[in-house]
PDB file of C-alpha atoms and ligand atoms in Angstrom:
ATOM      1  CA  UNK A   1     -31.473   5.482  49.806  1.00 92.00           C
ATOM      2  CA  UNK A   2     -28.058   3.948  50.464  1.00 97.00           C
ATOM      3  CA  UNK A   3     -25.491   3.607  48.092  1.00 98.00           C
ATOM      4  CA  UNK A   4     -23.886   0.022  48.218  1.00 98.00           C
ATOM      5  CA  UNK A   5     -20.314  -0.387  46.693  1.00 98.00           C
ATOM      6  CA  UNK A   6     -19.273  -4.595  46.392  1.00 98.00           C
ATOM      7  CA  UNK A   7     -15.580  -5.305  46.183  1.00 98.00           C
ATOM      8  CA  UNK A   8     -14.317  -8.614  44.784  1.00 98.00           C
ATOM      9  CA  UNK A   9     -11.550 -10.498  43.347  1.00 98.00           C
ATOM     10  CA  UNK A  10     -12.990 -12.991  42.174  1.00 96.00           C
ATOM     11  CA  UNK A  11     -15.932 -15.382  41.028  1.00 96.00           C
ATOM     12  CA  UNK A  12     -18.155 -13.082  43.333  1.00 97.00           C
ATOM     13  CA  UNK A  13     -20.843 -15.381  44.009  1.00 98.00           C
ATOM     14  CA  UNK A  14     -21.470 -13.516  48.017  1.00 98.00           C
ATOM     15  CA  UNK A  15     -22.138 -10.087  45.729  1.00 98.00           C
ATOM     16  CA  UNK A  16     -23.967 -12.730  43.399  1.00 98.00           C
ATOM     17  CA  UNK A  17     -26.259 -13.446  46.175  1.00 98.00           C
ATOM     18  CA  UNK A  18     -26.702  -9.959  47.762  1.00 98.00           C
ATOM     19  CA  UNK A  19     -27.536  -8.521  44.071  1.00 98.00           C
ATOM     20  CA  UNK A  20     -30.353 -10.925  43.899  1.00 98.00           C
ATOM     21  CA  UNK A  21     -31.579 -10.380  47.534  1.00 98.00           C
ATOM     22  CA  UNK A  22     -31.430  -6.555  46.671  1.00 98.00           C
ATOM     23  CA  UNK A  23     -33.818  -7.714  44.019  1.00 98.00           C
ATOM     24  CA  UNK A  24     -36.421 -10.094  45.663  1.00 97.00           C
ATOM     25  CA  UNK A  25     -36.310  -7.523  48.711  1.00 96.00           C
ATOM     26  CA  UNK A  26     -37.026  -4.448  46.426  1.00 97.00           C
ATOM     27  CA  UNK A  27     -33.887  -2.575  48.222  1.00 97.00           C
ATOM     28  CA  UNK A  28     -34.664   0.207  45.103  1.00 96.00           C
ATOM     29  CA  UNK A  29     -38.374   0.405  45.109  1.00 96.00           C
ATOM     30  CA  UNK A  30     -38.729   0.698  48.948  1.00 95.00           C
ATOM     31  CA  UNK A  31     -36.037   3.391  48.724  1.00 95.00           C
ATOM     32  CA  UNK A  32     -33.243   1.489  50.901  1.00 96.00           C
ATOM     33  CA  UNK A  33     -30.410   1.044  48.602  1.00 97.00           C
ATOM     34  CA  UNK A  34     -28.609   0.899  45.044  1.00 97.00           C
ATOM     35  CA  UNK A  35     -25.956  -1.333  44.403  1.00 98.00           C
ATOM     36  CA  UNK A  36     -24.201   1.779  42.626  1.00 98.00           C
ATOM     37  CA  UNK A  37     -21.160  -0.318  41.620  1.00 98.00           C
ATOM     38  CA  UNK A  38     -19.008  -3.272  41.637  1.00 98.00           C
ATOM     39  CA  UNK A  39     -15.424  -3.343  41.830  1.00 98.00           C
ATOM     40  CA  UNK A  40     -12.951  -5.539  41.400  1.00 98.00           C
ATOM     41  CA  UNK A  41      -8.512  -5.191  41.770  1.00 98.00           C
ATOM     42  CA  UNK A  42      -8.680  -7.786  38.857  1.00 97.00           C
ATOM     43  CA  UNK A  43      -9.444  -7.239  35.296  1.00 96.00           C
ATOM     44  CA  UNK A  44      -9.934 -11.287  35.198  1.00 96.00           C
ATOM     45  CA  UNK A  45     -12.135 -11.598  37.988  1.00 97.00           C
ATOM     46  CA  UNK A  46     -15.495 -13.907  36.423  1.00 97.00           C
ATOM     47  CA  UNK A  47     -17.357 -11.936  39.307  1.00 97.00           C
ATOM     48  CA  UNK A  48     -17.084  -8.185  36.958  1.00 98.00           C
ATOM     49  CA  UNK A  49     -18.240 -10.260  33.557  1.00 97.00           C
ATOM     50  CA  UNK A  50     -21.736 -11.521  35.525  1.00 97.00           C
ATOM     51  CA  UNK A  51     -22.031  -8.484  37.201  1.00 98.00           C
ATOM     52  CA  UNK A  52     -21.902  -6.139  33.828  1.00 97.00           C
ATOM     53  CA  UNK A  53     -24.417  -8.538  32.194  1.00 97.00           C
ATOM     54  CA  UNK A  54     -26.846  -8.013  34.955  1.00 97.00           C
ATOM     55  CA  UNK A  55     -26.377  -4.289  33.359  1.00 97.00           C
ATOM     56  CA  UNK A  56     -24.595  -3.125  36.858  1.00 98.00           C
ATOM     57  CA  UNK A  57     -22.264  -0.511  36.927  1.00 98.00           C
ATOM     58  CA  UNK A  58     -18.831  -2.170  36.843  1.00 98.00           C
ATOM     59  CA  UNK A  59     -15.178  -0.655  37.720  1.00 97.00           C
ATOM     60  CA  UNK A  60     -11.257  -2.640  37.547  1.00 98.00           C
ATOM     61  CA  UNK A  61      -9.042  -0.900  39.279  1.00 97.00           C
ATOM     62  CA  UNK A  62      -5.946  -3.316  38.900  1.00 96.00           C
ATOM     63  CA  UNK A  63      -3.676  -3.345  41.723  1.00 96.00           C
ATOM     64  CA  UNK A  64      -0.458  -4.786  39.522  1.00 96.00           C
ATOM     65  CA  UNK A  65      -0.672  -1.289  37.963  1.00 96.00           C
ATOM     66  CA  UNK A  66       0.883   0.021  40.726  1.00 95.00           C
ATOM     67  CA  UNK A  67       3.269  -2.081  41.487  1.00 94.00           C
ATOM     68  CA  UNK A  68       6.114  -0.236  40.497  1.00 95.00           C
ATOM     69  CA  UNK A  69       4.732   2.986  42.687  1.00 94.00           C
ATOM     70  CA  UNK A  70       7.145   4.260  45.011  1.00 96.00           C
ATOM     71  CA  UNK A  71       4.245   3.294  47.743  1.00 95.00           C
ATOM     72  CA  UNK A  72       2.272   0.515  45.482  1.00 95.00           C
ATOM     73  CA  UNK A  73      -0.320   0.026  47.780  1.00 95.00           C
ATOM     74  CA  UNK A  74      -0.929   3.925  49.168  1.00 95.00           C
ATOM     75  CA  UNK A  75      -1.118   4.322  45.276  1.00 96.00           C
ATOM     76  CA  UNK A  76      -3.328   1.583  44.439  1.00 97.00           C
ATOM     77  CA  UNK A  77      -6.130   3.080  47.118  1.00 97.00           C
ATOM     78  CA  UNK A  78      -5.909   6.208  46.303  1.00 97.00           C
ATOM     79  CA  UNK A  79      -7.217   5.233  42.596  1.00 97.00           C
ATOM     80  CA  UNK A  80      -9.321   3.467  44.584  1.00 97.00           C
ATOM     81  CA  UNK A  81     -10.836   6.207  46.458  1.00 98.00           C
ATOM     82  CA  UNK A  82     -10.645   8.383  43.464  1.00 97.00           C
ATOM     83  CA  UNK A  83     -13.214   6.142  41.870  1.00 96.00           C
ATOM     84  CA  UNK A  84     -15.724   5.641  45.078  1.00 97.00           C
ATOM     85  CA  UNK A  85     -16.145   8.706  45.381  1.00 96.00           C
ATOM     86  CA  UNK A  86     -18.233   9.751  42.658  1.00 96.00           C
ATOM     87  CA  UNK A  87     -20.439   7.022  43.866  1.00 95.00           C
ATOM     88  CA  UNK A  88     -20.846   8.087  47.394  1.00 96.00           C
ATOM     89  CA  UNK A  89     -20.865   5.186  48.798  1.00 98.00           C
ATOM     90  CA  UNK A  90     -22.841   4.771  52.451  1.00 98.00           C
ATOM     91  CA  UNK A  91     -21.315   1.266  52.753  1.00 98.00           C
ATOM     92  CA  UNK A  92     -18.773  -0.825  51.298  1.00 98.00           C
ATOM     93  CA  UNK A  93     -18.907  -4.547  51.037  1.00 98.00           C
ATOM     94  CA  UNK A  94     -15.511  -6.719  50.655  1.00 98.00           C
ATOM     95  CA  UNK A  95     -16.815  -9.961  48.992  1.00 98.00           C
ATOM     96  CA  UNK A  96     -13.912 -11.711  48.479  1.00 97.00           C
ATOM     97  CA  UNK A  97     -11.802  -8.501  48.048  1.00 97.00           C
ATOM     98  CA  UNK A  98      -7.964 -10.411  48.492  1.00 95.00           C
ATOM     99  CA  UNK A  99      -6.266  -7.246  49.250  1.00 95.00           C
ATOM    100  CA  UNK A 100      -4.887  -6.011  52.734  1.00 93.00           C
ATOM    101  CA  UNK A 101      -5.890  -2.444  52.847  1.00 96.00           C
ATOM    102  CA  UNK A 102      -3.625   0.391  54.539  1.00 96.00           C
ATOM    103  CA  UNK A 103      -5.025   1.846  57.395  1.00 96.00           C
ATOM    104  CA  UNK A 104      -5.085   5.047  55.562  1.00 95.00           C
ATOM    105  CA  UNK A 105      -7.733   3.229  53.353  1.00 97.00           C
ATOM    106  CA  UNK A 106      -9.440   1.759  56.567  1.00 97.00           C
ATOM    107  CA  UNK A 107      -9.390   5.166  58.533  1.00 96.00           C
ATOM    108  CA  UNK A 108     -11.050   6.917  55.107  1.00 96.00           C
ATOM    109  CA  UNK A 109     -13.969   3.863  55.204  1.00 96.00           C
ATOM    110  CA  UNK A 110     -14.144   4.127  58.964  1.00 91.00           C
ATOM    111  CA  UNK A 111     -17.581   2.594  60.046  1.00 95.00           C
ATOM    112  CA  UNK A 112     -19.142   2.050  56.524  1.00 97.00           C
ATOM    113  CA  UNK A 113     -16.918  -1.184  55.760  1.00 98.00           C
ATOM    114  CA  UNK A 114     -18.137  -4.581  55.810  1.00 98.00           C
ATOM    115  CA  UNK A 115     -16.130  -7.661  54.943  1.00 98.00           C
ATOM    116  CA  UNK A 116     -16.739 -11.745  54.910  1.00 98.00           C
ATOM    117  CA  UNK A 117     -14.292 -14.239  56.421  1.00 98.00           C
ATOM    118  CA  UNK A 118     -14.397 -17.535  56.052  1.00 98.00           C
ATOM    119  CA  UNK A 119     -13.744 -18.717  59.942  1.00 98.00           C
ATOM    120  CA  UNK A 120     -15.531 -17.988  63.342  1.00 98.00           C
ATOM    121  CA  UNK A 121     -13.623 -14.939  64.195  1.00 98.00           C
ATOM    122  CA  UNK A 122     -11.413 -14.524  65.914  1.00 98.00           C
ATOM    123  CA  UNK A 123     -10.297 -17.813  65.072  1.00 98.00           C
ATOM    124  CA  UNK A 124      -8.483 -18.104  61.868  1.00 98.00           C
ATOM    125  CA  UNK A 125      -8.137 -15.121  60.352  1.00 97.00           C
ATOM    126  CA  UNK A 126      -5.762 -14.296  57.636  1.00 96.00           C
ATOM    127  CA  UNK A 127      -5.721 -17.014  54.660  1.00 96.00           C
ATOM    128  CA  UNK A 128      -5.894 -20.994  54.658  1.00 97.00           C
ATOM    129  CA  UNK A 129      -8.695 -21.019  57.093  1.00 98.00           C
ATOM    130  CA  UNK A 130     -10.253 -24.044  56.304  1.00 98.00           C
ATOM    131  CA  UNK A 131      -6.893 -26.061  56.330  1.00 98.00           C
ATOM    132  CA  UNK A 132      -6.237 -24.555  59.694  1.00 98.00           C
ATOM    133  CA  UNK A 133      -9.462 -25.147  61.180  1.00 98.00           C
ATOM    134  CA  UNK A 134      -9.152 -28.684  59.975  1.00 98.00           C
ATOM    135  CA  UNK A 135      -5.523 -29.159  61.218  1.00 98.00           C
ATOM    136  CA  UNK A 136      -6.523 -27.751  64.591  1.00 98.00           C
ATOM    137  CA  UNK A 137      -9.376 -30.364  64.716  1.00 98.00           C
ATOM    138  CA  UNK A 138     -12.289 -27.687  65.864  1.00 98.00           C
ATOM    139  CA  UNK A 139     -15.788 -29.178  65.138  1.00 98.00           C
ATOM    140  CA  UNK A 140     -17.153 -26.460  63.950  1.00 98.00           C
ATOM    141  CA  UNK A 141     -16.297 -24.031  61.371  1.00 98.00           C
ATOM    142  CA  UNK A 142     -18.089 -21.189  59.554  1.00 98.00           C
ATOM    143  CA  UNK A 143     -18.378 -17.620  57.765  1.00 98.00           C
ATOM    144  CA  UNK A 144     -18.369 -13.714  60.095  1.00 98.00           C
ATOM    145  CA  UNK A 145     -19.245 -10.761  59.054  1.00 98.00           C
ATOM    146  CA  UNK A 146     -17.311  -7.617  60.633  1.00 98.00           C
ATOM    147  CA  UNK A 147     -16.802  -3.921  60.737  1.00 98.00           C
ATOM    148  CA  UNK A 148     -13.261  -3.567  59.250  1.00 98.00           C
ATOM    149  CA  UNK A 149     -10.992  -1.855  61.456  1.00 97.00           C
ATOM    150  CA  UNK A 150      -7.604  -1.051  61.224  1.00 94.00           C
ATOM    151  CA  UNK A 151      -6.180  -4.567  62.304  1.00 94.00           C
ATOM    152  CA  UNK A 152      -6.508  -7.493  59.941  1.00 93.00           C
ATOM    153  CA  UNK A 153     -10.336  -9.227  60.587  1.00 95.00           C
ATOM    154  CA  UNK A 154     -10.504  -8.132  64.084  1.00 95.00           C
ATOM    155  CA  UNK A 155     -13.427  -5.688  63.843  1.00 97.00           C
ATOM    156  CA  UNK A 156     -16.398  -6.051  65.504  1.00 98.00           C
ATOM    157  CA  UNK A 157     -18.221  -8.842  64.796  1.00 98.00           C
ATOM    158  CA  UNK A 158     -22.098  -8.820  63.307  1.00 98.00           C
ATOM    159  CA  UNK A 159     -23.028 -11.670  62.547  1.00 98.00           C
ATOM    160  CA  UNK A 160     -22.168 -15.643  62.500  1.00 98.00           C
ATOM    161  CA  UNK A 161     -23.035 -18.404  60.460  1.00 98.00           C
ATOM    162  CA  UNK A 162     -21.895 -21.872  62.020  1.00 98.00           C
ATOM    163  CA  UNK A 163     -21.413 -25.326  60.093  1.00 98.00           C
ATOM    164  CA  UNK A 164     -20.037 -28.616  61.930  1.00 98.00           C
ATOM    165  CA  UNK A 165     -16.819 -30.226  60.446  1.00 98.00           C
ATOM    166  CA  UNK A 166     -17.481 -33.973  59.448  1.00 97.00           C
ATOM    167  CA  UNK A 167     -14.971 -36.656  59.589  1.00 96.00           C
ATOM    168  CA  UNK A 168     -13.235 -36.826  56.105  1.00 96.00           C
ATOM    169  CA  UNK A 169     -13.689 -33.028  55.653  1.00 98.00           C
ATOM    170  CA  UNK A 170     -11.058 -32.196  53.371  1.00 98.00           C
ATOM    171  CA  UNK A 171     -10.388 -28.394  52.721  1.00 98.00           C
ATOM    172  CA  UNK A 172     -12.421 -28.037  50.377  1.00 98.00           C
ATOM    173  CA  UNK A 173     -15.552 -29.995  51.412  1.00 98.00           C
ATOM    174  CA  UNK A 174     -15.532 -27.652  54.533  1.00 98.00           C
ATOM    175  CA  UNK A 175     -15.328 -24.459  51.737  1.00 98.00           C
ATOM    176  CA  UNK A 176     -18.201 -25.442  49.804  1.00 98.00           C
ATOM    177  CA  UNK A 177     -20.385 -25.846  53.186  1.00 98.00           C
ATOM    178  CA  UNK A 178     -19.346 -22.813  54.457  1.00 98.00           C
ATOM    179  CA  UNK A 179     -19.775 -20.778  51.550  1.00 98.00           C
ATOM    180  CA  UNK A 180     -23.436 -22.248  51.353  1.00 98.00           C
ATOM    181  CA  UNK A 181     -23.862 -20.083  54.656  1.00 98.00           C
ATOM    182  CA  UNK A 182     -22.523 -16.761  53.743  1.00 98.00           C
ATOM    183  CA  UNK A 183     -24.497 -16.470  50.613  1.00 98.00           C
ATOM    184  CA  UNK A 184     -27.061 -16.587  53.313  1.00 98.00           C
ATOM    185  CA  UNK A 185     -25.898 -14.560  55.873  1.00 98.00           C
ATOM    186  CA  UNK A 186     -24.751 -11.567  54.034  1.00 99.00           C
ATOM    187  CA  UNK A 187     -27.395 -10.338  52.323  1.00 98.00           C
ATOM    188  CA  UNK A 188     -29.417 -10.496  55.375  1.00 98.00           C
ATOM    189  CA  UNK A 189     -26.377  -8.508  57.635  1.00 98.00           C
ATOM    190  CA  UNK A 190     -26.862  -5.882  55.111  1.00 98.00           C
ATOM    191  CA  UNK A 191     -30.663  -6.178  54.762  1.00 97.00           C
ATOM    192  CA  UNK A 192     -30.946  -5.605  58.272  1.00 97.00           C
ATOM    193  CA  UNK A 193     -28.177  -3.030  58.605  1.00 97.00           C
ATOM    194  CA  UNK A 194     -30.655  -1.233  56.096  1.00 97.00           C
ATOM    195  CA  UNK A 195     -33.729  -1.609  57.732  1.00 94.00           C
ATOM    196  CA  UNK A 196     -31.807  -0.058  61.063  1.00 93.00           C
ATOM    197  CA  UNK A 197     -30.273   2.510  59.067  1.00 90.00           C
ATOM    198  CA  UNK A 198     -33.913   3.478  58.254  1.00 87.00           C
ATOM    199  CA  UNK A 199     -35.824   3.150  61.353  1.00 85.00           C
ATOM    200  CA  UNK A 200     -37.591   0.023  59.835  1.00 80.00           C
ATOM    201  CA  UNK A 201     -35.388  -2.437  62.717  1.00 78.00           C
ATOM    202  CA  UNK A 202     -33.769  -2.130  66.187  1.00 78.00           C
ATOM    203  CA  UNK A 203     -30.671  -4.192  65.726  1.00 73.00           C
TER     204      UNK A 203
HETATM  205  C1  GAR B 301     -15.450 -16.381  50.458  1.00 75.71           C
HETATM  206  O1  GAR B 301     -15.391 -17.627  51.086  1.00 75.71           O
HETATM  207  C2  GAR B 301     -15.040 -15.292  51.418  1.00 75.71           C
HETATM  208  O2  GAR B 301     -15.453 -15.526  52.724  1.00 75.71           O
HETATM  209  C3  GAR B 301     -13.541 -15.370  51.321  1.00 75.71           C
HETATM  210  O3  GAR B 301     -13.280 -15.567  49.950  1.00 75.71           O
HETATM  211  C4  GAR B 301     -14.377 -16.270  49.361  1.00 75.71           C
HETATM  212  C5  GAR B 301     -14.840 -15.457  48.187  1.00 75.71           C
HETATM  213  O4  GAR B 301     -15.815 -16.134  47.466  1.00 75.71           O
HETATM  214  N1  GAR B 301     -12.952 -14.173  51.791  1.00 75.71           N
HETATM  215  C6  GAR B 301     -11.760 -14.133  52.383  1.00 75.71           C
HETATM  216  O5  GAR B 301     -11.070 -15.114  52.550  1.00 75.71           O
HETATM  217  C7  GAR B 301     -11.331 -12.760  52.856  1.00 75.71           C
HETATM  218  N2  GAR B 301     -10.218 -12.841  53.703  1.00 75.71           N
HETATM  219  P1  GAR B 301     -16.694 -15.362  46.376  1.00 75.71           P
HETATM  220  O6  GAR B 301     -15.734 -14.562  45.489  1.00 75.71           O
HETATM  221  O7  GAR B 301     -17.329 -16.475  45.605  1.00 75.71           O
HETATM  222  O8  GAR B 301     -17.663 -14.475  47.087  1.00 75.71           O
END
């Protein structure tokens, strides 16, 4: 039984829609994971509110508190880590986590850390990406799931989800459509990352 941890900072509707494929797949009756806790860097986040009143276990751990730190963000992860740990998590998921973590962090996580970006890695990473994508005038556009490594979205790359660009796009329009996608595609990376992780699939 794997222990799932879901970082946000946000509305959180990608941990939205792996919380309800944990459910329809019976991740806790067939033994193949918890969703032991959701976490989010912002007390305001709408994503912690749902999540509590699905009766999940729910954790802030506010990143402005440590903004005065000496080292702000070493001191901001190490709270962090502090209050993982006790969960023992087997895999993390960013979901729309919006915070750069240190490679400290990264090297801690190393090989159980999953994150969503909104582009076709490698194009576009960083922020903006469907404003870029649009400005560059690509015809396609989409969501990625990756291993985080130690450089910004550049970890190796599980899955894709692809989604044409249609003339009078606007930024948005091309958000909406691709967002549509990754509440598809990341519950079933995980799923399957599961399934492997018990012998149940040969990825
Ligand atoms: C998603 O589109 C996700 O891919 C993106 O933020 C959105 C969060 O939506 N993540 C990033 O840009 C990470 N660099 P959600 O809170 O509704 O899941």
């Amino acid at each position: 039984m794997k222990n799932i941890v879901i970082l946000i900072s946000g509305g959180g509707s990608n941990m939205k829609s792996i919380v309800e494929r944990a459910r329809r797949g019976q991740w806790r009756e067939k033994h193949l994971a918890q969703i032991a806790l959701i976490v989010s860097n912002d007390p305001h986040a709408s994503g912690i509110q749902w999540a509590k009143q699905q009766g999940l276990k729910t954790l802030v751990v506010d990143h402005k508190l440590h903004q005065h730190a000496p080292e702000p963000r070493l001191s901001f992860e190490r709270e962090l880590i502090k209050a993982l740990e006790p969960h023992q998590p087997d895999l993390l998921v960013l979901a729309g986590f919006m915070r750069i973590l240190s490679p400290h962090f990264v090297g801690h996580y190393e090989g159980k850390m999953m994150n969503i970006h909104p582009s076709l890695l490698p194009a576009f990473t960083g922020l903006h990406t469907h404003q870029r994508a649009l400005d560059a005038g690509v015809k396609f556009a989409g969501a990625s799931v990756h291993w985080v490594s130690q450089e910004l979205d550049a970890g190796r790359i599980i899955d894709q989800a692809v989604v044409p660009i249609l003339p009078g796009d606007q930024a948005s329009d091309l958000a909406s459509r691709v967002l549509t996608q990754e509440h598809l595609l990341y519950p079933r990376v995980i799923e399957n990352w599961l399934m492997s992780a018990s012998g149940l699939l040969h990825l």
